[in-house]
N, CA and C atoms as an extended XYZ file, in Angstrom:
345
Properties=species:S:1:pos:R:3:atomname:S:1:resname:S:1:resid:I:1 pbc="F F F"
N        68.640       61.444       37.603 N   MET     1
C        67.473       60.643       38.251 CA  MET     1
C        67.215       59.537       38.329 C   MET     1
N        66.790       59.324       39.518 N   SER     2
C        67.104       57.923       39.803 CA  SER     2
C        65.790       57.501       41.135 C   SER     2
N        64.873       56.567       40.558 N   GLY     3
C        64.017       56.404       41.842 CA  GLY     3
C        63.699       57.661       42.629 C   GLY     3
N        63.062       58.477       41.387 N   GLY     4
C        62.504       59.612       42.448 CA  GLY     4
C        63.015       60.392       43.085 C   GLY     4
N        64.332       60.951       42.694 N   ARG     5
C        65.456       61.093       43.141 CA  ARG     5
C        65.918       61.776       42.186 C   ARG     5
N        65.950       63.173       42.282 N   VAL     6
C        66.786       64.125       41.672 CA  VAL     6
C        68.048       64.976       41.682 C   VAL     6
N        69.301       65.049       40.892 N   GLU     7
C        70.012       65.548       41.490 CA  GLU     7
C        70.391       67.020       40.335 C   GLU     7
N        70.383       68.051       40.315 N   THR     8
C        70.978       69.209       39.605 CA  THR     8
C        71.554       69.858       40.111 C   THR     8
N        72.996       69.918       39.149 N   TRP     9
C        74.246       71.007       39.319 CA  TRP     9
C        74.136       71.840       38.215 C   TRP     9
N        74.577       72.711       38.926 N   LEU    10
C        74.602       73.929       37.689 CA  LEU    10
C        75.708       74.840       38.042 C   LEU    10
N        75.945       76.099       37.578 N   ILE    11
C        77.822       76.515       37.140 CA  ILE    11
C        76.911       77.684       36.579 C   ILE    11
N        76.532       78.745       37.777 N   PRO    12
C        76.178       79.877       36.773 CA  PRO    12
C        77.585       80.734       35.619 C   PRO    12
N        76.954       81.430       34.732 N   GLN    13
C        78.076       81.560       34.289 CA  GLN    13
C        77.678       83.076       33.690 C   GLN    13
N        78.383       84.116       33.787 N   ASN    14
C        78.512       85.553       33.283 CA  ASN    14
C        79.112       86.157       32.220 C   ASN    14
N        78.481       86.281       30.677 N   HIS    15
C        79.496       86.353       29.412 CA  HIS    15
C        79.444       87.215       29.444 C   HIS    15
N        79.812       88.852       30.268 N   GLY    16
C        79.452       90.105       29.982 CA  GLY    16
C        78.658       90.670       29.566 C   GLY    16
N        78.855       91.808       29.666 N   PRO    17
C        80.288       93.111       29.746 CA  PRO    17
C        80.063       93.267       31.249 C   PRO    17
N        79.143       93.587       31.470 N   SER    18
C        79.588       93.720       33.073 CA  SER    18
C        79.174       92.889       34.163 C   SER    18
N        79.964       93.001       35.065 N   SER    19
C        79.488       92.022       36.480 CA  SER    19
C        78.255       92.130       37.006 C   SER    19
N        78.174       90.463       37.819 N   VAL    20
C        76.712       90.658       38.561 CA  VAL    20
C        77.026       90.309       39.987 C   VAL    20
N        76.460       91.518       40.932 N   ALA    21
C        76.527       91.705       42.277 CA  ALA    21
C        75.908       90.460       42.615 C   ALA    21
N        74.920       89.805       42.278 N   ASP    22
C        74.348       88.530       42.896 CA  ASP    22
C        72.943       88.292       41.508 C   ASP    22
N        72.582       87.546       41.453 N   ALA    23
C        71.709       86.559       40.843 CA  ALA    23
C        70.883       85.535       41.475 C   ALA    23
N        69.527       85.286       41.092 N   THR    24
C        68.537       84.365       41.260 CA  THR    24
C        68.341       83.764       40.202 C   THR    24
N        68.085       81.956       40.620 N   LEU    25
C        68.270       81.128       39.734 CA  LEU    25
C        66.145       80.844       39.979 C   LEU    25
N        65.774       80.473       39.016 N   ARG    26
C        64.343       79.140       39.333 CA  ARG    26
C        65.041       78.103       39.024 C   ARG    26
N        64.816       77.063       39.154 N   LEU    27
C        64.295       75.850       38.955 CA  LEU    27
C        62.865       75.305       39.330 C   LEU    27
N        62.501       75.045       38.423 N   ARG    28
C        61.198       74.270       38.168 CA  ARG    28
C        60.848       73.334       37.560 C   ARG    28
N        60.570       72.075       38.454 N   TRP    29
C        60.034       71.004       37.998 CA  TRP    29
C        58.731       70.496       37.707 C   TRP    29
N        58.642       69.730       36.319 N   SER    30
C        57.655       69.230       35.900 CA  SER    30
C        56.185       68.350       37.347 C   SER    30
N        56.454       68.376       37.890 N   VAL    31
C        56.046       67.610       39.352 CA  VAL    31
C        56.558       68.161       40.279 C   VAL    31
N        55.609       67.784       41.540 N   PRO    32
C        55.757       68.343       42.515 CA  PRO    32
C        57.500       68.029       43.271 C   PRO    32
N        57.501       68.325       43.960 N   VAL    33
C        58.974       67.999       45.049 CA  VAL    33
C        58.053       67.833       46.539 C   VAL    33
N        58.254       66.857       46.982 N   THR    34
C        57.939       66.361       48.357 CA  THR    34
C        59.399       66.169       49.104 C   THR    34
N        60.660       66.654       48.601 N   ASP    35
C        61.689       66.609       49.693 CA  ASP    35
C        62.489       67.404       49.681 C   ASP    35
N        63.105       68.412       50.465 N   THR    36
C        63.705       69.655       49.652 CA  THR    36
C        65.021       69.444       50.883 C   THR    36
N        65.090       68.271       51.357 N   ARG    37
C        66.064       68.704       52.496 CA  ARG    37
C        68.003       68.604       52.244 C   ARG    37
N        67.494       68.276       50.925 N   GLY    38
C        69.001       68.475       50.141 CA  GLY    38
C        69.758       69.706       49.853 C   GLY    38
N        68.634       70.425       49.682 N   LEU    39
C        69.068       72.229       49.163 CA  LEU    39
C        70.480       72.623       49.674 C   LEU    39
N        70.748       73.613       49.490 N   PRO    40
C        71.897       74.389       49.444 CA  PRO    40
C        71.395       74.991       50.566 C   PRO    40
N        72.601       76.166       51.487 N   PRO    41
C        72.205       76.896       52.152 CA  PRO    41
C        71.799       78.519       51.365 C   PRO    41
N        72.145       78.424       50.337 N   MET    42
C        71.560       79.625       49.228 CA  MET    42
C        70.691       79.422       48.307 C   MET    42
N        69.514       77.988       48.738 N   CYS    43
C        68.620       77.624       47.693 CA  CYS    43
C        67.395       77.934       49.012 C   CYS    43
N        66.189       77.931       48.217 N   VAL    44
C        64.783       77.893       49.355 CA  VAL    44
C        64.166       77.109       48.350 C   VAL    44
N        63.284       76.865       48.777 N   ARG    45
C        61.900       76.253       48.055 CA  ARG    45
C        60.715       77.706       48.283 C   ARG    45
N        60.385       77.516       46.863 N   ALA    46
C        59.488       78.549       46.818 CA  ALA    46
C        57.894       78.241       46.561 C   ALA    46
N        57.561       77.396       46.159 N   ASP    47
C        56.152       76.675       46.165 CA  ASP    47
C        56.276       74.763       45.785 C   ASP    47
N        55.506       74.161       45.556 N   THR    48
C        55.462       72.535       45.666 CA  THR    48
C        56.091       72.352       44.416 C   THR    48
N        56.382       73.028       43.366 N   ARG    49
C        57.103       72.843       42.263 CA  ARG    49
C        58.472       73.801       42.140 C   ARG    49
N        58.750       74.921       42.743 N   THR    50
C        59.947       75.631       42.463 CA  THR    50
C        61.058       75.802       43.643 C   THR    50
N        62.199       75.741       43.111 N   VAL    51
C        63.114       76.263       43.931 CA  VAL    51
C        64.228       77.582       43.853 C   VAL    51
N        63.923       78.597       44.338 N   LEU    52
C        64.931       79.583       44.484 CA  LEU    52
C        66.494       79.844       44.757 C   LEU    52
N        68.057       79.847       43.690 N   CYS    53
C        68.704       80.066       44.353 CA  CYS    53
C        70.009       81.195       44.450 C   CYS    53
N        70.057       81.301       44.828 N   ARG    54
C        71.188       82.395       45.006 CA  ARG    54
C        72.602       82.393       43.987 C   ARG    54
N        73.132       82.971       43.333 N   THR    55
C        74.507       82.858       42.687 CA  THR    55
C        75.804       83.129       42.939 C   THR    55
N        75.270       84.745       44.140 N   GLY    56
C        76.964       85.284       44.513 CA  GLY    56
C        76.960       86.058       43.374 C   GLY    56
N        78.267       86.715       43.650 N   ALA    57
C        79.206       87.332       42.743 CA  ALA    57
C        79.108       86.604       41.405 C   ALA    57
N        79.215       87.234       40.366 N   LEU    58
C        79.380       86.996       38.942 CA  LEU    58
C        79.848       87.345       38.137 C   LEU    58
N        81.498       88.100       38.096 N   PRO    59
C        82.659       88.922       37.597 CA  PRO    59
C        82.341       88.460       36.140 C   PRO    59
N        82.215       90.089       35.150 N   ALA    60
C        82.023       89.634       33.463 CA  ALA    60
C        83.205       88.822       32.940 C   ALA    60
N        82.572       87.898       32.044 N   ASP    61
C        83.244       87.056       31.469 CA  ASP    61
C        84.019       85.889       32.613 C   ASP    61
N        83.165       85.468       33.733 N   SER    62
C        83.471       84.123       34.623 CA  SER    62
C        82.351       83.185       34.736 C   SER    62
N        82.312       81.990       35.709 N   ARG    63
C        81.869       81.297       36.511 CA  ARG    63
C        81.903       81.851       37.724 C   ARG    63
N        80.278       81.401       38.074 N   GLY    64
C        80.445       81.371       39.637 CA  GLY    64
C        80.572       79.557       40.498 C   GLY    64
N        79.959       79.727       41.547 N   ARG    65
C        80.367       78.531       42.493 CA  ARG    65
C        78.674       77.822       41.808 C   ARG    65
N        79.642       76.228       41.715 N   ARG    66
C        78.187       75.323       41.718 CA  ARG    66
C        77.693       75.150       42.603 C   ARG    66
N        76.441       74.739       42.115 N   ILE    67
C        75.414       74.946       42.800 CA  ILE    67
C        74.470       73.268       42.512 C   ILE    67
N        74.691       72.562       43.887 N   ARG    68
C        73.538       71.696       43.663 CA  ARG    68
C        72.309       71.312       44.244 C   ARG    68
N        71.120       71.068       43.597 N   VAL    69
C        70.134       71.054       44.321 CA  VAL    69
C        69.831       69.379       44.319 C   VAL    69
N        69.250       69.120       45.205 N   SER    70
C        68.958       67.889       45.329 CA  SER    70
C        67.560       67.586       45.985 C   SER    70
N        66.770       67.098       45.595 N   ALA    71
C        65.362       66.408       45.521 CA  ALA    71
C        64.072       65.420       45.646 C   ALA    71
N        63.785       65.063       46.406 N   ARG    72
C        62.566       63.722       45.592 CA  ARG    72
C        61.480       64.247       45.063 C   ARG    72
N        60.931       63.650       44.246 N   LEU    73
C        59.604       64.217       43.450 CA  LEU    73
C        58.811       63.543       44.143 C   LEU    73
N        57.116       64.075       43.829 N   ALA    74
C        56.108       62.841       43.792 CA  ALA    74
C        55.796       61.889       43.282 C   ALA    74
N        55.827       60.594       43.732 N   GLY    75
C        55.057       59.747       43.020 CA  GLY    75
C        56.322       58.752       42.351 C   GLY    75
N        57.680       59.434       42.277 N   ALA    76
C        58.865       58.491       41.653 CA  ALA    76
C        58.294       58.439       39.788 C   ALA    76
N        58.469       59.437       39.018 N   PRO    77
C        57.820       59.227       37.774 CA  PRO    77
C        59.295       59.188       37.025 C   PRO    77
N        58.468       58.838       35.532 N   SER    78
C        59.666       57.857       34.969 CA  SER    78
C        60.446       58.971       33.983 C   SER    78
N        59.561       60.191       34.041 N   GLU    79
C        60.776       61.542       33.584 CA  GLU    79
C        60.189       63.321       33.989 C   GLU    79
N        61.287       63.589       34.194 N   VAL    80
C        60.709       65.011       34.596 CA  VAL    80
C        61.528       66.208       34.037 C   VAL    80
N        60.959       66.986       33.599 N   THR    81
C        61.592       68.004       32.835 CA  THR    81
C        61.546       69.715       33.956 C   THR    81
N        63.046       69.846       33.922 N   VAL    82
C        62.998       71.105       34.981 CA  VAL    82
C        63.427       71.937       33.791 C   VAL    82
N        62.893       73.549       34.599 N   ARG    83
C        63.203       74.884       33.365 CA  ARG    83
C        64.157       75.637       34.211 C   ARG    83
N        64.934       76.122       34.269 N   ILE    84
C        66.276       77.325       35.289 CA  ILE    84
C        66.007       78.010       34.203 C   ILE    84
N        65.336       79.328       35.211 N   ASP    85
C        65.385       80.594       34.717 CA  ASP    85
C        65.766       81.839       35.322 C   ASP    85
N        66.778       82.666       35.014 N   THR    86
C        66.891       83.733       35.679 CA  THR    86
C        66.476       84.754       36.234 C   THR    86
N        66.489       84.706       37.449 N   MET    87
C        65.117       85.784       37.703 CA  MET    87
C        65.207       87.040       38.139 C   MET    87
N        66.474       87.356       38.643 N   TRP    88
C        66.938       88.481       38.933 CA  TRP    88
C        68.435       88.524       39.083 C   TRP    88
N        68.884       89.901       38.668 N   SER    89
C        69.812       90.037       38.213 CA  SER    89
C        70.483       91.265       38.243 C   SER    89
N        69.204       91.815       39.368 N   GLY    90
C        69.749       93.341       39.925 CA  GLY    90
C        70.536       94.027       39.024 C   GLY    90
N        68.997       94.235       37.802 N   GLY    91
C        69.224       94.812       36.644 CA  GLY    91
C        70.051       94.772       35.359 C   GLY    91
N        71.451       94.320       35.486 N   THR    92
C        72.322       94.201       34.713 CA  THR    92
C        71.349       93.466       33.179 C   THR    92
N        71.851       94.272       31.715 N   THR    93
C        71.455       93.961       30.975 CA  THR    93
C        72.184       93.123       30.513 C   THR    93
N        70.974       91.839       29.864 N   ASP    94
C        71.522       90.728       29.556 CA  ASP    94
C        71.734       90.539       27.466 C   ASP    94
N        72.670       90.178       27.403 N   ARG    95
C        72.817       90.453       25.620 CA  ARG    95
C        72.249       89.685       25.209 C   ARG    95
N        72.410       88.453       25.614 N   ASN    96
C        71.705       86.888       24.940 CA  ASN    96
C        70.851       86.170       25.844 C   ASN    96
N        69.398       86.817       25.993 N   PRO    97
C        68.309       86.719       27.011 CA  PRO    97
C        68.196       85.398       26.520 C   PRO    97
N        68.333       84.742       25.020 N   GLN    98
C        67.682       83.176       24.627 CA  GLN    98
C        68.407       81.981       25.876 C   GLN    98
N        69.654       82.201       26.202 N   ASN    99
C        70.421       81.304       26.997 CA  ASN    99
C        69.700       81.440       28.370 C   ASN    99
N        69.024       81.899       28.956 N   ASN   100
C        68.596       82.132       30.536 CA  ASN   100
C        67.633       80.900       30.870 C   ASN   100
N        66.568       80.243       29.837 N   THR   101
C        65.790       79.673       30.047 CA  THR   101
C        65.862       78.318       29.460 C   THR   101
N        66.944       77.612       29.869 N   PRO   102
C        66.929       76.093       29.887 CA  PRO   102
C        66.077       74.827       30.227 C   PRO   102
N        65.525       73.871       29.296 N   LYS   103
C        64.459       72.964       29.849 CA  LYS   103
C        65.140       71.593       29.723 C   LYS   103
N        65.110       71.070       30.756 N   VAL   104
C        66.208       69.863       30.372 CA  VAL   104
C        65.317       68.578       30.404 C   VAL   104
N        65.042       67.664       29.474 N   LEU   105
C        64.000       66.709       30.395 CA  LEU   105
C        65.145       65.513       30.400 C   LEU   105
N        64.587       64.698       31.777 N   ALA   106
C        65.572       63.716       32.044 CA  ALA   106
C        64.923       62.329       32.815 C   ALA   106
N        65.114       61.209       32.428 N   LEU   107
C        64.643       60.297       32.295 CA  LEU   107
C        65.271       59.430       33.581 C   LEU   107
N        64.425       58.503       34.179 N   ASP   108
C        64.321       57.708       35.139 CA  ASP   108
C        65.493       56.611       34.949 C   ASP   108
N        66.559       56.671       34.779 N   THR   109
C        67.691       56.106       34.394 CA  THR   109
C        68.699       55.838       34.986 C   THR   109
N        69.002       56.985       35.913 N   GLY   110
C        70.273       57.336       36.684 CA  GLY   110
C        71.056       57.683       35.926 C   GLY   110
N        71.244       58.232       34.522 N   ASP   111
C        72.301       58.603       33.653 CA  ASP   111
C        72.171       60.141       34.470 C   ASP   111
N        73.591       60.679       33.959 N   VAL   112
C        74.039       61.600       34.033 CA  VAL   112
C        73.683       62.605       32.631 C   VAL   112
N        73.067       63.675       32.635 N   TYR   113
C        72.660       64.909       31.389 CA  TYR   113
C        74.198       66.132       31.618 C   TYR   113
N        74.411       66.087       30.958 N   TYR   114
C        75.772       67.740       30.949 CA  TYR   114
C        74.702       68.836       30.012 C   TYR   114
N        74.128       69.631       29.809 N   PHE   115
C        73.827       70.568       29.242 CA  PHE   115
C        74.873       72.270       29.677 C   PHE   115
């Protein structure tokens, strides 16, 4: 995050045991998003703080394609949290639902964080 601009890159992963035909991820920021012109075609804005993104097919024990979400935040805050949730996975059972809701704090330093 830098100057109210935030870039979030995601690589969805399916640990198995079954393939997932498609899934939807929800990214929800702690402050309103004012500009989402940097959204990729598989993402849509859901409300003032939320973006939804399709992952596409996720074969078992594999990674999906990288999703890059670029947005501008209201008021250029000095910090923001983003929570990433799996919203829909076509009824696939998840053996480890605890890893479905990471929450990341980003400071306005321009630094890159990896999780």
